[in-house]
Amino acid sequence: MNTQTIQKPKAMYPELKDKVAVVTGAGSGIGRATALALAAQGVKVGLLDLKDSRTEQVKSEIEALNAEALTADVDVSDPDRVREAIESVAKKWGKVDIVFANAGINGVLAPIETMNPDEWDHTLTTNLKGTFLTVKYAIPYMKEQGGSIIVTSSINGNRVFSNFGMSAYSTSKAGQMAFAKMAALELARYKIRVNVICPGSIQTHISESTHPTPDLQKIKIPVKYPEGNQPLEHAPGQPEQVGDLVTFLASNASSHITGTELFIDGAESLI
Ligand code: NAD
């Protein structure tokens, strides 16, 4: 995303000015684009990610917009580090209004028969337990004034089950949907909304956390779409398009929307 785009968001939500957000996986891809989109609305953003120079780079980009950010070196599967990071955001700015539980990995892609239980745990712990921890430790700072929580699931886990070897990933993404719906009902009493976004293929660095094993070939069923599998734009989505959706879900424009999954995939999951 270039500065030009950031300075001129497609939609302005004045109520977001001076809100406080926690974004996990903020150093790259969808998390980065969303952190920048929120900052462009005047939101103060806590950038949580594994120790990575990319997160510092996002902070610099936000500061170049005259917006505020802080970084926290966090593994989202580690309860103490998640709790401390969210506490540091709340201490700096006095509250948390928006949570984007987004950090995730594709992990090891393997047949179920040969998938190592530790690899299964790593994917589930990062994607699903990480979401639980992020939401859990934000609640005390959101209860007073309400807010919006957005969870990044995927079309894998609810509509698409043909990405062979992704049994752990898809299970984690299905679990995130169930968790978010439970949370939406439980947290409605505090005026905290909880929604789930389900992206299709988005152009990010997710391939860096994708580790296919050679024996995947043994379980693949060939699926071919001669006209391509992305009907709307004939290309993967851009992280900035996802950032726009998350900003809408953080804003008052979505004030009656909670417990809902929103697909952002250009109809990819419908074929
Ligand atoms: P990405 O790899 O570009 O960004 C993911 C970020 O999460 C990275 O900065 C990474 O360091 C961080 N992260 C990974 N493990 C972490 C951990 N244990 N603790 C803290 N941070 C961690 O990928 P992305 O595509 O932007 O992925 C963001 C989310 O979107 C993921 O949950 C992913 O499952 C989901 N998603 C992506 C796509 C896609 O096609 N890119 C499609 C559907 C869903």
Coordinates of C-alpha atoms and ligand atoms in Angstrom, one line a residue:
M1 CA 0.0 0.0 0.0
N2 CA 1.4 3.4 -0.8
T3 CA 1.1 6.5 1.2
Q4 CA -1.2 8.1 -1.4
T5 CA -3.8 5.3 -0.8
I6 CA -3.5 5.6 3.0
Q7 CA -4.0 9.3 3.0
K8 CA -7.2 9.0 1.0
P9 CA -9.3 6.1 2.5
K10 CA -12.3 5.1 0.3
A11 CA -14.7 5.6 3.3
M12 CA -14.2 7.9 6.3
Y13 CA -15.6 6.9 9.7
P14 CA -15.1 9.9 11.9
E15 CA -16.1 8.0 15.0
L16 CA -13.0 5.9 14.7
K17 CA -10.7 8.8 15.4
D18 CA -8.8 8.2 18.7
K19 CA -10.1 4.7 19.0
V20 CA -7.6 2.1 20.1
A21 CA -6.9 -1.2 18.2
V22 CA -5.0 -4.3 18.8
V23 CA -3.9 -6.0 15.5
T24 CA -2.2 -9.4 15.6
G25 CA -0.1 -10.5 12.6
A26 CA 0.4 -6.8 12.0
G27 CA 3.8 -7.1 10.4
S28 CA 2.6 -8.5 7.1
G29 CA -0.2 -9.0 4.6
I30 CA -3.7 -8.6 5.8
G31 CA -2.7 -7.5 9.3
R32 CA -0.4 -4.8 8.0
A33 CA -2.9 -3.5 5.5
T34 CA -5.6 -3.3 8.1
A35 CA -3.3 -1.6 10.6
L36 CA -2.6 1.1 8.0
A37 CA -6.3 1.4 7.1
L38 CA -7.3 1.9 10.7
A39 CA -4.4 4.4 11.3
A40 CA -5.7 6.3 8.3
Q41 CA -9.0 6.8 10.2
G42 CA -7.1 8.1 13.2
V43 CA -7.1 4.9 15.2
K44 CA -4.1 4.2 17.5
V45 CA -2.8 0.8 16.7
G46 CA -1.0 -1.8 18.8
L47 CA 1.0 -4.0 16.3
L48 CA 1.4 -7.5 17.7
D49 CA 3.6 -10.0 15.8
L50 CA 6.6 -12.3 16.2
K51 CA 9.8 -10.3 16.5
D52 CA 10.2 -9.0 13.0
S53 CA 11.7 -5.9 11.5
R54 CA 8.5 -5.8 9.3
T55 CA 6.5 -4.8 12.3
E56 CA 8.8 -1.8 13.1
Q57 CA 8.4 -0.8 9.4
V58 CA 4.6 -0.8 9.7
K59 CA 5.0 1.4 12.8
S60 CA 7.1 3.9 10.8
E61 CA 4.6 3.9 8.0
I62 CA 1.8 4.7 10.5
E63 CA 3.9 7.5 12.1
A64 CA 4.5 9.0 8.7
L65 CA 0.7 9.5 8.6
N66 CA 0.9 11.4 11.9
A67 CA -0.9 8.5 13.6
E68 CA 0.2 6.5 16.6
A69 CA 1.4 2.9 16.9
L70 CA 3.3 0.7 19.2
T71 CA 4.9 -2.7 18.5
A72 CA 4.9 -5.8 20.8
D73 CA 6.9 -8.9 20.2
V74 CA 4.3 -11.6 20.7
D75 CA 3.8 -15.2 19.9
V76 CA -0.1 -15.3 19.9
S77 CA 0.0 -18.9 21.3
D78 CA 1.8 -17.8 24.5
P79 CA -0.8 -16.6 27.1
D80 CA 1.6 -14.5 29.1
R81 CA 3.0 -12.6 26.1
V82 CA -0.5 -12.0 24.7
R83 CA -1.8 -10.7 28.1
E84 CA 1.3 -8.5 28.6
A85 CA 1.1 -7.0 25.0
I86 CA -2.6 -6.1 25.3
E87 CA -2.0 -4.7 28.8
S88 CA 0.8 -2.5 27.3
V89 CA -1.6 -1.2 24.6
A90 CA -4.3 -0.4 27.3
K91 CA -1.7 1.2 29.5
K92 CA -0.5 3.5 26.8
W93 CA -3.9 4.7 25.5
G94 CA -6.2 3.9 28.4
K95 CA -8.6 1.3 26.7
V96 CA -9.1 -1.1 23.8
D97 CA -11.9 -0.6 21.3
I98 CA -11.1 -2.8 18.4
V99 CA -9.4 -6.2 18.2
F100 CA -8.3 -7.8 15.0
A101 CA -7.4 -11.4 15.8
N102 CA -5.6 -12.2 12.5
A103 CA -2.2 -13.8 13.1
G104 CA -2.1 -17.2 11.4
I105 CA -0.1 -19.7 9.5
N106 CA -0.9 -22.3 6.8
G107 CA 1.5 -24.7 8.6
V108 CA 2.4 -28.1 7.4
L109 CA 0.3 -29.5 4.6
A110 CA 0.3 -33.3 4.8
P111 CA -2.0 -36.4 4.5
I112 CA -3.7 -37.1 7.8
E113 CA -2.0 -40.4 8.0
T114 CA 1.5 -38.9 7.9
M115 CA 0.8 -35.6 9.7
N116 CA 3.0 -35.3 12.7
P117 CA 0.9 -34.6 15.8
D118 CA 3.3 -31.7 16.8
E119 CA 2.7 -30.1 13.4
W120 CA -1.1 -30.4 13.9
D121 CA -0.7 -28.8 17.3
H122 CA 1.5 -25.9 16.0
T123 CA -1.2 -24.9 13.4
L124 CA -4.1 -25.3 15.9
T125 CA -2.2 -23.5 18.6
T126 CA -1.2 -20.6 16.5
N127 CA -4.5 -20.0 14.7
L128 CA -7.2 -21.2 17.2
K129 CA -5.7 -20.9 20.6
G130 CA -4.1 -17.6 19.5
T131 CA -7.5 -16.2 18.6
F132 CA -8.9 -17.3 22.0
L133 CA -6.1 -15.7 23.9
T134 CA -6.3 -12.5 22.0
V135 CA -10.0 -12.1 22.6
K136 CA -9.8 -13.4 26.2
Y137 CA -7.1 -10.9 27.3
A138 CA -8.8 -7.9 25.5
I139 CA -12.2 -8.3 27.2
P140 CA -11.3 -6.6 30.5
Y141 CA -10.2 -3.5 28.5
M142 CA -13.4 -3.5 26.3
K143 CA -16.1 -4.3 28.8
E144 CA -16.7 -0.7 30.0
Q145 CA -17.2 1.0 26.6
G146 CA -18.0 -1.9 24.2
G147 CA -16.2 -2.3 20.9
S148 CA -15.6 -4.5 17.9
I149 CA -13.7 -7.8 17.5
I150 CA -12.9 -9.2 14.1
V151 CA -11.5 -12.7 13.6
T152 CA -9.7 -13.8 10.4
S153 CA -11.0 -17.2 9.4
S154 CA -10.9 -18.4 5.8
I155 CA -13.0 -19.9 3.1
N156 CA -11.1 -23.1 4.1
G157 CA -13.0 -24.4 7.1
N158 CA -16.6 -23.5 6.0
R159 CA -17.0 -23.5 2.2
V160 CA -13.9 -25.1 0.7
F161 CA -12.6 -28.5 1.7
S162 CA -10.6 -29.4 -1.4
N163 CA -7.2 -27.9 -0.5
F164 CA -5.6 -31.2 0.2
G165 CA -3.3 -31.5 3.2
M166 CA -4.9 -28.6 5.0
S167 CA -6.8 -30.6 7.5
A168 CA -5.2 -28.9 10.4
Y169 CA -5.5 -25.4 8.9
S170 CA -9.2 -25.9 7.9
T171 CA -10.0 -27.3 11.3
S172 CA -8.5 -24.2 13.0
K173 CA -10.4 -21.9 10.6
A174 CA -13.7 -23.8 11.3
G175 CA -13.0 -23.6 15.1
Q176 CA -12.4 -19.8 14.8
M177 CA -15.9 -19.4 13.3
A178 CA -17.5 -21.4 16.1
F179 CA -15.5 -19.5 18.7
A180 CA -16.4 -16.1 17.3
K181 CA -20.1 -16.9 17.3
M182 CA -20.0 -18.1 20.9
A183 CA -18.1 -14.9 21.8
A184 CA -20.6 -12.7 19.9
L185 CA -23.5 -14.0 22.1
E186 CA -21.5 -14.0 25.3
L187 CA -20.1 -10.5 24.8
A188 CA -23.2 -8.8 23.5
R189 CA -24.1 -7.8 27.1
Y190 CA -21.0 -5.6 27.0
K191 CA -21.9 -4.1 23.6
I192 CA -18.9 -5.9 22.1
R193 CA -19.6 -7.1 18.6
V194 CA -17.7 -10.1 17.2
N195 CA -17.6 -10.9 13.5
V196 CA -15.6 -13.3 11.3
I197 CA -14.0 -12.6 7.9
C198 CA -13.4 -15.4 5.5
P199 CA -10.9 -14.4 2.8
G200 CA -10.3 -16.4 -0.4
S201 CA -6.9 -16.2 -1.9
I202 CA -5.2 -12.9 -0.9
Q203 CA -1.8 -11.7 -2.1
T204 CA 0.3 -11.8 1.1
H205 CA 3.4 -13.5 2.5
I206 CA 1.3 -16.6 3.7
S207 CA 3.4 -18.9 1.4
E208 CA 6.3 -18.3 3.9
S209 CA 4.3 -20.3 6.5
T210 CA 3.1 -23.0 4.1
H211 CA 5.1 -26.3 4.2
P212 CA 3.7 -29.0 1.9
T213 CA 5.2 -32.5 2.4
P214 CA 6.1 -34.5 -0.7
D215 CA 3.5 -37.3 0.0
L216 CA 0.7 -34.7 -0.6
Q217 CA 0.6 -35.9 -4.2
K218 CA -0.7 -39.3 -3.0
I219 CA -4.0 -37.8 -1.7
K220 CA -4.7 -35.1 -4.2
I221 CA -7.9 -35.2 -6.4
P222 CA -7.3 -33.0 -9.4
V223 CA -9.7 -30.1 -9.6
K224 CA -9.5 -27.9 -12.7
Y225 CA -11.3 -24.7 -13.6
P226 CA -10.4 -23.9 -17.2
E227 CA -11.6 -20.3 -16.8
G228 CA -9.8 -19.9 -13.5
N229 CA -11.1 -20.1 -10.0
Q230 CA -11.5 -16.4 -9.3
P231 CA -14.7 -15.3 -11.1
L232 CA -14.8 -11.7 -10.1
E233 CA -11.4 -10.3 -10.6
H234 CA -9.5 -13.2 -12.2
A235 CA -6.8 -12.6 -9.6
P236 CA -6.2 -13.0 -5.9
G237 CA -7.6 -10.2 -3.6
Q238 CA -5.3 -7.5 -2.2
P239 CA -4.8 -7.1 1.5
E240 CA -6.0 -3.5 1.3
Q241 CA -9.4 -4.8 0.2
V242 CA -9.6 -6.9 3.3
G243 CA -8.4 -3.9 5.4
D244 CA -11.4 -1.9 4.0
L245 CA -13.8 -4.7 5.2
V246 CA -12.2 -4.8 8.7
T247 CA -12.5 -1.0 9.0
F248 CA -16.2 -1.2 8.1
L249 CA -16.7 -3.9 10.8
A250 CA -14.8 -1.7 13.3
S251 CA -17.0 1.3 12.5
N252 CA -20.5 2.3 13.5
A253 CA -21.6 1.6 10.0
S254 CA -21.8 -2.1 11.1
S255 CA -23.4 -1.3 14.5
H256 CA -26.1 -4.0 14.2
I257 CA -23.8 -6.7 12.7
T258 CA -22.4 -9.3 15.1
G259 CA -21.9 -13.1 15.1
T260 CA -21.7 -13.1 11.3
E261 CA -19.2 -14.4 8.8
L262 CA -18.4 -12.3 5.8
F263 CA -16.8 -13.8 2.8
I264 CA -14.3 -11.7 0.9
D265 CA -13.2 -13.9 -2.0
G266 CA -14.6 -12.6 -5.3
A267 CA -16.9 -15.7 -5.4
E268 CA -14.0 -18.1 -5.4
S269 CA -15.6 -20.3 -2.8
L270 CA -18.9 -20.6 -4.8
I271 CA -17.5 -22.6 -7.6
Ligands
NAD1 P1 1.1 -13.3 6.2 O1 2.1 -14.4 6.4 O2 1.5 -12.2 5.2 O3 0.9 -12.6 7.6 C1 0.7 -13.3 8.8 C2 1.4 -12.6 10.0 O4 1.1 -13.4 11.1 C3 2.9 -12.6 9.8 O5 3.4 -11.2 10.0 C4 3.4 -13.5 10.9 O6 4.7 -13.2 11.4 C5 2.3 -13.5 11.9 N1 2.3 -14.6 12.8 C6 2.4 -15.9 12.4 N2 2.4 -16.7 13.5 C7 2.4 -15.9 14.6 C8 2.4 -16.1 15.9 N3 2.5 -17.3 16.5 N4 2.3 -15.0 16.8 C9 2.3 -13.8 16.3 N5 2.2 -13.5 14.9 C10 2.3 -14.6 14.1 O7 -0.3 -13.9 5.9 P2 -1.7 -13.3 5.7 O8 -2.3 -13.9 4.5 O9 -1.7 -11.8 5.9 O10 -2.4 -14.0 6.9 C11 -3.3 -13.4 7.9 C12 -4.5 -14.2 8.2 O11 -5.3 -14.4 7.0 C13 -4.1 -15.6 8.7 O12 -5.0 -16.0 9.8 C14 -4.5 -16.5 7.5 O13 -4.9 -17.8 7.8 C15 -5.7 -15.7 6.9 N6 -6.0 -16.0 5.5 C16 -5.1 -15.7 4.5 C17 -5.5 -15.9 3.2 C18 -4.5 -15.7 2.1 O14 -4.8 -16.1 0.9 N7 -3.5 -14.9 2.2 C19 -6.7 -16.5 2.9 C20 -7.6 -16.8 4.0 C21 -7.2 -16.5 5.3

